[in-house]
PDB file of C-alpha atoms in Angstrom:
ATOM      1  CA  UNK A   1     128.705  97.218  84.255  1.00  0.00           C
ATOM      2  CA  UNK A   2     127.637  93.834  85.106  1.00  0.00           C
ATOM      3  CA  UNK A   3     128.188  94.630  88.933  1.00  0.00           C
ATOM      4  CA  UNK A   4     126.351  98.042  88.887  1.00  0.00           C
ATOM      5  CA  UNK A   5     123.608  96.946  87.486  1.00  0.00           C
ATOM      6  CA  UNK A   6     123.512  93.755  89.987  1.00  0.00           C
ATOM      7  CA  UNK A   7     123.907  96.433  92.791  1.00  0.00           C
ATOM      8  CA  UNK A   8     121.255  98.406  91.525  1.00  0.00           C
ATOM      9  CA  UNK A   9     118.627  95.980  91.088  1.00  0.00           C
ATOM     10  CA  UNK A  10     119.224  94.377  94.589  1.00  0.00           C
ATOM     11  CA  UNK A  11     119.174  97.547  96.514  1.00  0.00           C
ATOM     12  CA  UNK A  12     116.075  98.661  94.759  1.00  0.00           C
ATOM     13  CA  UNK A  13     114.363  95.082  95.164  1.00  0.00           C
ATOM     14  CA  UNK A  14     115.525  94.779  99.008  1.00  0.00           C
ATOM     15  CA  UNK A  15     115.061  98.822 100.011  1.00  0.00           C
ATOM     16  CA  UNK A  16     110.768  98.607  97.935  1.00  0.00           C
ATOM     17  CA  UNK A  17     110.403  95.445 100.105  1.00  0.00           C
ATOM     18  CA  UNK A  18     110.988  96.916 103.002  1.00  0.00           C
ATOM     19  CA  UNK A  19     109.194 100.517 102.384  1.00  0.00           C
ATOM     20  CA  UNK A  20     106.041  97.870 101.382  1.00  0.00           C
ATOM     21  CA  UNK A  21     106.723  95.648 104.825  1.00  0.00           C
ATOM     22  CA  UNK A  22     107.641  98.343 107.674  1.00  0.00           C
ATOM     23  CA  UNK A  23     107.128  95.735 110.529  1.00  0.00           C
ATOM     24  CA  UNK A  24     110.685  94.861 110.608  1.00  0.00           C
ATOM     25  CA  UNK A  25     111.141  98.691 110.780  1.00  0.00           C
ATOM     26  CA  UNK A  26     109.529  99.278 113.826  1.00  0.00           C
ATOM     27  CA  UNK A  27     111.256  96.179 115.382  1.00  0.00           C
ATOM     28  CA  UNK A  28     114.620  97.671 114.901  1.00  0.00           C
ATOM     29  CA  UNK A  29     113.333 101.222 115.744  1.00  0.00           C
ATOM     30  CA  UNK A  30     112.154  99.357 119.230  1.00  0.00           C
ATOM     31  CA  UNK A  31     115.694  97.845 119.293  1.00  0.00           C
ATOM     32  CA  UNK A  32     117.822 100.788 118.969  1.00  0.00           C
ATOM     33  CA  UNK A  33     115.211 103.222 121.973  1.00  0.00           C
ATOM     34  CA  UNK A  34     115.527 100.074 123.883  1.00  0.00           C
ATOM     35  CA  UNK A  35     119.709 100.140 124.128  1.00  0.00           C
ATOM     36  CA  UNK A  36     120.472 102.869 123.139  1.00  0.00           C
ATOM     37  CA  UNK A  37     117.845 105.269 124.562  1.00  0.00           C
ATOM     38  CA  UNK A  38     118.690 103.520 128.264  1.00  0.00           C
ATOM     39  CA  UNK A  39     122.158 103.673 127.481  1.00  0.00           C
ATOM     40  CA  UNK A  40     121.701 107.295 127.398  1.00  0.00           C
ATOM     41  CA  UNK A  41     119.755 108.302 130.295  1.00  0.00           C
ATOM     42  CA  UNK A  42     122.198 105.928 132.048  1.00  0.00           C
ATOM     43  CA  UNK A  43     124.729 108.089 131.268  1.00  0.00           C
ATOM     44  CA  UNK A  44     123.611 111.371 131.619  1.00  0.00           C
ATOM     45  CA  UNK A  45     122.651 110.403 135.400  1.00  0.00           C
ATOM     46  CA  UNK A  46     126.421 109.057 135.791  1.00  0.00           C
ATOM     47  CA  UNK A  47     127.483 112.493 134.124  1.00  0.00           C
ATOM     48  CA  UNK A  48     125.761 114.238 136.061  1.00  0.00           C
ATOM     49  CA  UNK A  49     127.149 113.057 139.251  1.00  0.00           C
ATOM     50  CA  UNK A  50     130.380 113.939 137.955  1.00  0.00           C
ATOM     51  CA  UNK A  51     129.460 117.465 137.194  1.00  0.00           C
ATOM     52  CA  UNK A  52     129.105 116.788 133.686  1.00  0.00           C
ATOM     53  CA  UNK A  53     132.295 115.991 132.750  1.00  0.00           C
ATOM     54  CA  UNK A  54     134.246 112.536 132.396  1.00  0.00           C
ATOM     55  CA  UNK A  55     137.905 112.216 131.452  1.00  0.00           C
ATOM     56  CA  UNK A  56     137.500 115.757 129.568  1.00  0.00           C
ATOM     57  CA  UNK A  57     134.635 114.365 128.010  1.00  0.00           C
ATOM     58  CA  UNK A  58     130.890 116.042 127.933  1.00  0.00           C
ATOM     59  CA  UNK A  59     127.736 113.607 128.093  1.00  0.00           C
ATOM     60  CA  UNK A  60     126.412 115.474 124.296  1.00  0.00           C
ATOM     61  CA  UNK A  61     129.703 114.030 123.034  1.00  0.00           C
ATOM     62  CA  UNK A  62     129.578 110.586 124.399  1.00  0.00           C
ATOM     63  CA  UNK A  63     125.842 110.462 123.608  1.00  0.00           C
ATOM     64  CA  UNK A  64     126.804 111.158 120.104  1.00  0.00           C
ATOM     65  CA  UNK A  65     129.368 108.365 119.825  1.00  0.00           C
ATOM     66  CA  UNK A  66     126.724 106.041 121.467  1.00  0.00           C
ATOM     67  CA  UNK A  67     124.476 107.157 119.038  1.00  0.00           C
ATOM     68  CA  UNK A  68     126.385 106.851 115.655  1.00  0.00           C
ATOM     69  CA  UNK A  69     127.394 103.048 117.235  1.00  0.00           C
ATOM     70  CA  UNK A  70     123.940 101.986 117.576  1.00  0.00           C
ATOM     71  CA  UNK A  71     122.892 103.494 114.014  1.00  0.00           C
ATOM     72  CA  UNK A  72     125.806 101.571 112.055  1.00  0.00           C
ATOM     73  CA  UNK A  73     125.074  99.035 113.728  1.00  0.00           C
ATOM     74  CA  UNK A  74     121.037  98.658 112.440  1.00  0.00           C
ATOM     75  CA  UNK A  75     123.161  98.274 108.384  1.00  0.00           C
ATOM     76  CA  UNK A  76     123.469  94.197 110.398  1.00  0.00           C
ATOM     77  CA  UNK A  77     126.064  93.677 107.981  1.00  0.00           C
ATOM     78  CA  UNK A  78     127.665  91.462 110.277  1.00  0.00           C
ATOM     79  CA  UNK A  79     124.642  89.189 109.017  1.00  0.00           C
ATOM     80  CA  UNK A  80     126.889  88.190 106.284  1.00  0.00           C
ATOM     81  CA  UNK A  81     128.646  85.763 108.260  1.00  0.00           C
ATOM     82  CA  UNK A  82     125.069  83.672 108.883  1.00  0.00           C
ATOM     83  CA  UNK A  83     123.879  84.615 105.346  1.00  0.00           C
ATOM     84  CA  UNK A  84     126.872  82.104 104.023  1.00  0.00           C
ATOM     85  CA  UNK A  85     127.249  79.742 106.922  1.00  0.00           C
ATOM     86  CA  UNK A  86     123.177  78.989 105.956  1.00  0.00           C
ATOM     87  CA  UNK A  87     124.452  79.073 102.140  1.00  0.00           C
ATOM     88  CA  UNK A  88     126.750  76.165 103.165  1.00  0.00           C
ATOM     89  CA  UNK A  89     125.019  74.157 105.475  1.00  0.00           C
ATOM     90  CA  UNK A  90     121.691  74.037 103.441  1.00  0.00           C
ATOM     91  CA  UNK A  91     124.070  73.753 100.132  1.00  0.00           C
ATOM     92  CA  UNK A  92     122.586  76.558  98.568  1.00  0.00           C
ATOM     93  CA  UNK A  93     126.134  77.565  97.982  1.00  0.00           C
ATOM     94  CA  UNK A  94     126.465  75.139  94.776  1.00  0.00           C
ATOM     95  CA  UNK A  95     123.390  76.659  93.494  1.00  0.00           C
ATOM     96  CA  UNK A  96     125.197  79.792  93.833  1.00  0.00           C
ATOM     97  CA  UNK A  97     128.367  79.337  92.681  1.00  0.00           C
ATOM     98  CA  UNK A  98     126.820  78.349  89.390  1.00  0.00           C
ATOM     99  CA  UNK A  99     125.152  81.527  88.607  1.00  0.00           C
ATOM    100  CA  UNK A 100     127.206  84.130  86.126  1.00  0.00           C
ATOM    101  CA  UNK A 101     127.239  86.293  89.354  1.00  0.00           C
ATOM    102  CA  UNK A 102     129.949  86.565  91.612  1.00  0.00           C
ATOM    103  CA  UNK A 103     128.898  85.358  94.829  1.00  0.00           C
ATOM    104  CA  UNK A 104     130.322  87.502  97.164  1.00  0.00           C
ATOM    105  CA  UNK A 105     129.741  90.550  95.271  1.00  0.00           C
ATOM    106  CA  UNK A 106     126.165  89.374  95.248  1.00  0.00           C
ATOM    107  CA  UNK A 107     125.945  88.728  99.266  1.00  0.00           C
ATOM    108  CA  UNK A 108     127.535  91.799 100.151  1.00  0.00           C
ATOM    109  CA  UNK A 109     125.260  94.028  98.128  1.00  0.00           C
ATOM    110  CA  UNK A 110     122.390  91.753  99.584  1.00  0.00           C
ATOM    111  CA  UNK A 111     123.443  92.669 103.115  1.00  0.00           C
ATOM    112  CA  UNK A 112     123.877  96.384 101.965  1.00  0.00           C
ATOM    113  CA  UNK A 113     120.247  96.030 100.681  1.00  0.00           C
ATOM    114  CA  UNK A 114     118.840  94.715 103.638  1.00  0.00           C
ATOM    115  CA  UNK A 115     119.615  97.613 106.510  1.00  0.00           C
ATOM    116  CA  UNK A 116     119.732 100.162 104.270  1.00  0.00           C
ATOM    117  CA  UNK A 117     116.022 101.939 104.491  1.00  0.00           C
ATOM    118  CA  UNK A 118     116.593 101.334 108.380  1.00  0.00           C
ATOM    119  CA  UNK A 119     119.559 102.953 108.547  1.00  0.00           C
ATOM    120  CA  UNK A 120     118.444 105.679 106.806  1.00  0.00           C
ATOM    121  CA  UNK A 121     114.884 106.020 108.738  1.00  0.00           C
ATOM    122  CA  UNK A 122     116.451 104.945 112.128  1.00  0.00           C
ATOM    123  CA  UNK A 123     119.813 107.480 111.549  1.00  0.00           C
ATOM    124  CA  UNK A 124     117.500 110.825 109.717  1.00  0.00           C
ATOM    125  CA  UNK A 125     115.025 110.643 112.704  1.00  0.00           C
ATOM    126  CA  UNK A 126     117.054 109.554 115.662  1.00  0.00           C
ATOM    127  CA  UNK A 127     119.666 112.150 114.943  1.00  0.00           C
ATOM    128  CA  UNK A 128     116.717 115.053 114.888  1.00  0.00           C
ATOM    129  CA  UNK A 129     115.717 113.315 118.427  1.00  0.00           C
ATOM    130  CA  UNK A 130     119.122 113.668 119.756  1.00  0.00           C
ATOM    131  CA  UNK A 131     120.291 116.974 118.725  1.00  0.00           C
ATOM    132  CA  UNK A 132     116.368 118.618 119.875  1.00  0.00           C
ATOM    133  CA  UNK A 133     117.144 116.632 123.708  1.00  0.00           C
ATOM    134  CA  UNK A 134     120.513 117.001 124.013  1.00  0.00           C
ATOM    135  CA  UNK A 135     121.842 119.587 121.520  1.00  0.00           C
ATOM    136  CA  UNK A 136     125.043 119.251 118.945  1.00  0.00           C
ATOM    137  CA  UNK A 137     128.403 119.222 119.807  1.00  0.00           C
ATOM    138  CA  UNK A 138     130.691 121.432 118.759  1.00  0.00           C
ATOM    139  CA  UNK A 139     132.930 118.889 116.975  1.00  0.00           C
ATOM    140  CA  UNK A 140     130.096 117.994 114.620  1.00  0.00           C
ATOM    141  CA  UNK A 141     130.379 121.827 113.760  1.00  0.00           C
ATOM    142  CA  UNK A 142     133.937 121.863 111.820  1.00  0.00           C
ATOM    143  CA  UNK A 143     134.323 121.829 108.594  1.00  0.00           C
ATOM    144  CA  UNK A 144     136.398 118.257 108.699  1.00  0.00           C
ATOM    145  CA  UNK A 145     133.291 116.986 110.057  1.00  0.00           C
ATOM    146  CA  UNK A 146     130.837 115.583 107.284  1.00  0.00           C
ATOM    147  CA  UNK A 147     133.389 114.469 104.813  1.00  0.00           C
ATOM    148  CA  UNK A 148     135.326 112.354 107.045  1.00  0.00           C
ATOM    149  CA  UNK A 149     132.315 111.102 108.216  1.00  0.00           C
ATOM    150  CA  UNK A 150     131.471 110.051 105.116  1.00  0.00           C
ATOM    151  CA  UNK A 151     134.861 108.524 104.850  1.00  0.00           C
ATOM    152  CA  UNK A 152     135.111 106.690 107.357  1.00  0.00           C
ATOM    153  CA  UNK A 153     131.295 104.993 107.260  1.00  0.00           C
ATOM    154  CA  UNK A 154     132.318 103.899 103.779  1.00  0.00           C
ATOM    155  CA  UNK A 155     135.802 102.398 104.795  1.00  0.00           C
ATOM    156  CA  UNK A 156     134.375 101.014 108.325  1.00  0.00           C
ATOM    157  CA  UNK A 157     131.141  99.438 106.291  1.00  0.00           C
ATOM    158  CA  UNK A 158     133.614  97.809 103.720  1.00  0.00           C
ATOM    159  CA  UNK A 159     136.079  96.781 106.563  1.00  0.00           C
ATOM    160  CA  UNK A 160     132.789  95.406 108.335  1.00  0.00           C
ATOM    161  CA  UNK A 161     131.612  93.378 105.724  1.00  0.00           C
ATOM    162  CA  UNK A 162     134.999  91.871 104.794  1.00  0.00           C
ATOM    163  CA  UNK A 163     135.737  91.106 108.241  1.00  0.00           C
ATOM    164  CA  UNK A 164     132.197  89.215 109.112  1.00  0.00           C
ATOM    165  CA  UNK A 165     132.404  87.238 105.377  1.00  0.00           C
ATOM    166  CA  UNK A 166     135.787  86.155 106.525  1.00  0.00           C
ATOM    167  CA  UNK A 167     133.845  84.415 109.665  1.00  0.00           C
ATOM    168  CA  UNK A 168     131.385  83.256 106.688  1.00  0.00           C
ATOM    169  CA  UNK A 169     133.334  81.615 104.885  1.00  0.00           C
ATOM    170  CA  UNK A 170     134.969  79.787 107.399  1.00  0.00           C
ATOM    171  CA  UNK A 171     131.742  77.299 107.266  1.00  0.00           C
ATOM    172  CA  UNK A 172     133.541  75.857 104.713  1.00  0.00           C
ATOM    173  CA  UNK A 173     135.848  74.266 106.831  1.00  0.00           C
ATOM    174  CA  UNK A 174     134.232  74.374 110.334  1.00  0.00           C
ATOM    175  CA  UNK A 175     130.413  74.471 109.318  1.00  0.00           C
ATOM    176  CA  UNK A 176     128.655  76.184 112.432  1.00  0.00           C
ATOM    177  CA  UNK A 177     130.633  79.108 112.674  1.00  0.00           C
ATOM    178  CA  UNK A 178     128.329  80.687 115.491  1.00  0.00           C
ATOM    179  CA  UNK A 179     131.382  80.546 118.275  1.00  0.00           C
ATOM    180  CA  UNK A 180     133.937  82.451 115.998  1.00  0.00           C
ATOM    181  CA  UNK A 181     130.839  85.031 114.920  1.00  0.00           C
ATOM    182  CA  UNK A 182     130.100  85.371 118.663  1.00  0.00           C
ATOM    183  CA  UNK A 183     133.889  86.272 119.671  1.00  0.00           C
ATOM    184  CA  UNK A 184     134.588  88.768 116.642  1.00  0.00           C
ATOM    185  CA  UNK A 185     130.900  90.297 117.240  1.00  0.00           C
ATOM    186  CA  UNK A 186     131.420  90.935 121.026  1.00  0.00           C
ATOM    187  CA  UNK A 187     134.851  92.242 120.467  1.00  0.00           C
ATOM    188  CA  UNK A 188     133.461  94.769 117.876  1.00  0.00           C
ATOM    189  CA  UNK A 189     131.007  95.781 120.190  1.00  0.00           C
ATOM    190  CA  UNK A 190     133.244  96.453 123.197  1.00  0.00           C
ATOM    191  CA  UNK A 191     136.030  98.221 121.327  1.00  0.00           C
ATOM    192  CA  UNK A 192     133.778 100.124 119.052  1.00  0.00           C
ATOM    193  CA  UNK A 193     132.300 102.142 121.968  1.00  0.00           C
ATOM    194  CA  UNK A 194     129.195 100.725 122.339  1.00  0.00           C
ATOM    195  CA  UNK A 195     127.967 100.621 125.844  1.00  0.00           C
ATOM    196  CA  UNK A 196     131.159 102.111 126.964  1.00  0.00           C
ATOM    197  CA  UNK A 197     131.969 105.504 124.989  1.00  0.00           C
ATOM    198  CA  UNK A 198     135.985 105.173 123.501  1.00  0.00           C
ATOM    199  CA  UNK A 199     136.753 108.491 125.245  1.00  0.00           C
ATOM    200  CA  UNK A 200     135.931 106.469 128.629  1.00  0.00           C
ATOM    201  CA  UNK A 201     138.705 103.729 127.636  1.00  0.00           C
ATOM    202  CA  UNK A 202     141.688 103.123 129.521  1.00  0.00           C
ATOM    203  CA  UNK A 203     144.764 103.881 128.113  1.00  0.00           C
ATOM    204  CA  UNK A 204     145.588  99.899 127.612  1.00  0.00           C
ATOM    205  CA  UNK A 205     141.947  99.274 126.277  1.00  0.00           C
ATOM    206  CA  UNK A 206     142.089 102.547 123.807  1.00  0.00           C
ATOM    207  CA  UNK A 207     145.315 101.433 121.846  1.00  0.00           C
ATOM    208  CA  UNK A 208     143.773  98.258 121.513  1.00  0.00           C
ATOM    209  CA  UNK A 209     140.293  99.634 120.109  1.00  0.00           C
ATOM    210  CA  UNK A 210     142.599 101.824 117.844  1.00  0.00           C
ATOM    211  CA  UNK A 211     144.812  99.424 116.041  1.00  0.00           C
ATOM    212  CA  UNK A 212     142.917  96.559 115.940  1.00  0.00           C
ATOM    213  CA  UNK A 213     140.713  95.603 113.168  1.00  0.00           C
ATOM    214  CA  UNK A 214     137.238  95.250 115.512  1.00  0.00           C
ATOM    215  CA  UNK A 215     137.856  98.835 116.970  1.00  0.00           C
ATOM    216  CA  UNK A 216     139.061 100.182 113.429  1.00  0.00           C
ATOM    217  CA  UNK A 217     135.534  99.131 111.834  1.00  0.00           C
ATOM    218  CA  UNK A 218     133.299 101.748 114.172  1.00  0.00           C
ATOM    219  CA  UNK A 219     135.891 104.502 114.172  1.00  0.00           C
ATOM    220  CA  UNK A 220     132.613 106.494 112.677  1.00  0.00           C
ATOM    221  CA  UNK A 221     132.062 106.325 116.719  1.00  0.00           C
ATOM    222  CA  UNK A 222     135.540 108.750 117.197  1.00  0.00           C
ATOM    223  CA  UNK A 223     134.247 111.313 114.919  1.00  0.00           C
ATOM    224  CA  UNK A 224     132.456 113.539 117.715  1.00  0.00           C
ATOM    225  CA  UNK A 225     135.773 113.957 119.476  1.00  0.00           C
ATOM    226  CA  UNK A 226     137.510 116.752 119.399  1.00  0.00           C
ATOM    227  CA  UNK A 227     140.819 115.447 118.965  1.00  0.00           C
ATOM    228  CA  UNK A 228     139.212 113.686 115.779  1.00  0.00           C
ATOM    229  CA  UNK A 229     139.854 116.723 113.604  1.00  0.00           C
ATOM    230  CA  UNK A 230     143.830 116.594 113.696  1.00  0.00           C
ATOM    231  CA  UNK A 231     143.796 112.677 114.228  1.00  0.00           C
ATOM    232  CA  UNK A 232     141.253 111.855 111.119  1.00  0.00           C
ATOM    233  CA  UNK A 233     143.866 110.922 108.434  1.00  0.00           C
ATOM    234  CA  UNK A 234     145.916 108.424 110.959  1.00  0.00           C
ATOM    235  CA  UNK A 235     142.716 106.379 111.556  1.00  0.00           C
ATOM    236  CA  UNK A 236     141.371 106.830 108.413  1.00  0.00           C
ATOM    237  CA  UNK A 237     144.733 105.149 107.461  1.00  0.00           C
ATOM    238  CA  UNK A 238     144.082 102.231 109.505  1.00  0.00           C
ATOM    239  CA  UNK A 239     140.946 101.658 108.323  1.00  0.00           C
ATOM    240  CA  UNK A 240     142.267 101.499 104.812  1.00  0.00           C
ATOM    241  CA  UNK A 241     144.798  99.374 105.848  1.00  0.00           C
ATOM    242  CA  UNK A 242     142.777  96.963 107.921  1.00  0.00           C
ATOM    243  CA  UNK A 243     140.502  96.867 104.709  1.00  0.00           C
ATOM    244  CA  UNK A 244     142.995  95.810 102.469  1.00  0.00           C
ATOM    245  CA  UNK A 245     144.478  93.318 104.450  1.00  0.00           C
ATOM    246  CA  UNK A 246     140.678  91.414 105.205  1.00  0.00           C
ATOM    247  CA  UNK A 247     139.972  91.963 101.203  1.00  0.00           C
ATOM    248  CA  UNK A 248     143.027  90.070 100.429  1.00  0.00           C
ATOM    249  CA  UNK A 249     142.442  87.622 103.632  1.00  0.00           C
ATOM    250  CA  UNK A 250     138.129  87.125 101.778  1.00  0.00           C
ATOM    251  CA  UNK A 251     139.625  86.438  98.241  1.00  0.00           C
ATOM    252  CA  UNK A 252     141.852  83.703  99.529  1.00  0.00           C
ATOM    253  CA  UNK A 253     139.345  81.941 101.622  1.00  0.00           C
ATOM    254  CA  UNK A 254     136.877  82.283  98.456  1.00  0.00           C
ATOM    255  CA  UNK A 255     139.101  80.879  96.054  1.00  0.00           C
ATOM    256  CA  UNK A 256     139.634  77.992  97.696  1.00  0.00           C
ATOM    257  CA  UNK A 257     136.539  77.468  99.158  1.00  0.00           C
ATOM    258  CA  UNK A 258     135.604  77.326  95.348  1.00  0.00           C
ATOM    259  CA  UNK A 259     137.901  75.294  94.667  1.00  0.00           C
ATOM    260  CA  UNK A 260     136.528  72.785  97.856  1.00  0.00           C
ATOM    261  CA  UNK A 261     133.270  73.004  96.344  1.00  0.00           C
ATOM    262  CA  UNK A 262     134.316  71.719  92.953  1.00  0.00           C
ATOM    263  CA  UNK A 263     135.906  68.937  94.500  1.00  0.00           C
ATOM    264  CA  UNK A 264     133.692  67.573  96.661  1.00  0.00           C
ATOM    265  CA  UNK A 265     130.664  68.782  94.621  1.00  0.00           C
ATOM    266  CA  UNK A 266     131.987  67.273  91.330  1.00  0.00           C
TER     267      UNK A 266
END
């Protein structure tokens, strides 16, 4: 009960701040037309050269997948990794660690708190852009659609966090962790589909995006596809197990970072 009612209270506090202070808002509205909306006329200029179609794929689809990248990806909760690298280095983290609050439960739902209103905004309102410009695929039309969706955000948001507090915590040991965040962030990016769609992959490329952790934490970019309806429970599957292994991989690092802390903190 303890948790809930931390989660509550920080999600309300964080989502009212924002709502009251929409300058942020409009920054990562500007951010997402900027990429994303070039992105897309990029593409449809490339597809149409090629009559439309690209490795059996249709420009509505790919501009979907583009689409559902670059809205995950205004949650930030890769932040998480800065949010405790700053913890440490400014040794906030002592502070922390002393409160009856468990610390990661407490920056996770912070980082949950922060891009949430964006999300929403950015996600309601861009979708309604895209489907009135470029129309709705039929994928997005099944009935597997929505609830895997929902799915697979969920498992790719907790995968997400786990796998950028994992780089977080790591300031433990290394301090600036801004070289290991830059790797794992660029290799989300590029095998999550985001400025080149995962039907475009080659075959190498695709099998890498698909069983690796980075690639496993946007799968909410496969969903458009239309081979996602009989492959949904496979990757679904990997997201679940990719989660489970960086949960396990977080509560190591945490317990004896705590235990570092004590030491060398008294």
């Amino acid at each position: 009960m303890k948790a809930i009612r931390l989660a509550h209270k920080i999600l309300r506090t964080l989502v009212r701040d924002r709502m009251y202070y929409p300058g942020r808002l409009l920054i990562d509205t500007f951010s997402i037309v900027a990429r994303c909306g070039v992105l897309l006329v990029l593409y449809w200029y490339v597809f149409r050269l090629n009559n439309g179609i690209i490795n059996n794929t249709t420009f509505i689809v790919a501009a979907w997948s583009m689409f559902f990248y670059f809205a995950f990806s205004v949650f930030r909760l890769r932040d998480i990794s800065r949010a405790i690298m700053q913890d440490v280095q400014s040794g906030n983290i002592e502070v922390l660690f002393s409160k009856p609050i468990s610390y990661l439960s407490y920056r996770m739902w912070w980082q949950v708190g922060e891009g949430l209103y964006p999300f929403l905004v950015i996600s309601f309102f861009g979708a309604i852009i895209l489907a009135s410009i470029v129309g709705i695929p039929a994928t997005m039309s099944t009935y597997v659609f929505i609830p895997t969706l929902v799915l697979v955000f969920l498992f790719g948001a907790i995968l997400s966090l786990a796998l950028y507090a994992t780089v977080g915590l790591l300031a433990f040991w290394i301090e600036d962790v801004s070289p290991l965040f830059w790797i794992v962030d660029k290799a989300v990016m590029i095998l999550g589909g985001s400025y080149l769609p995962v039907a475009l992959f080659p075959n190498f490329m695709y099998k890498i995006a698909l069983y690796s952790p980075f690639g496993a934490s946007q799968f909410i970019t496969h969903t458009v596809y239309g081979a996602w309806a009989i492959e949904w429970p496979v990757k679904i599957g990997i997201q679940i197990f990719w989660t489970f292994v960086f949960v396990i991989v977080v509560s190591i690092l945490f317990a004896k970072a705590r235990k570092k802390v004590s030491v060398n903190g008294g």
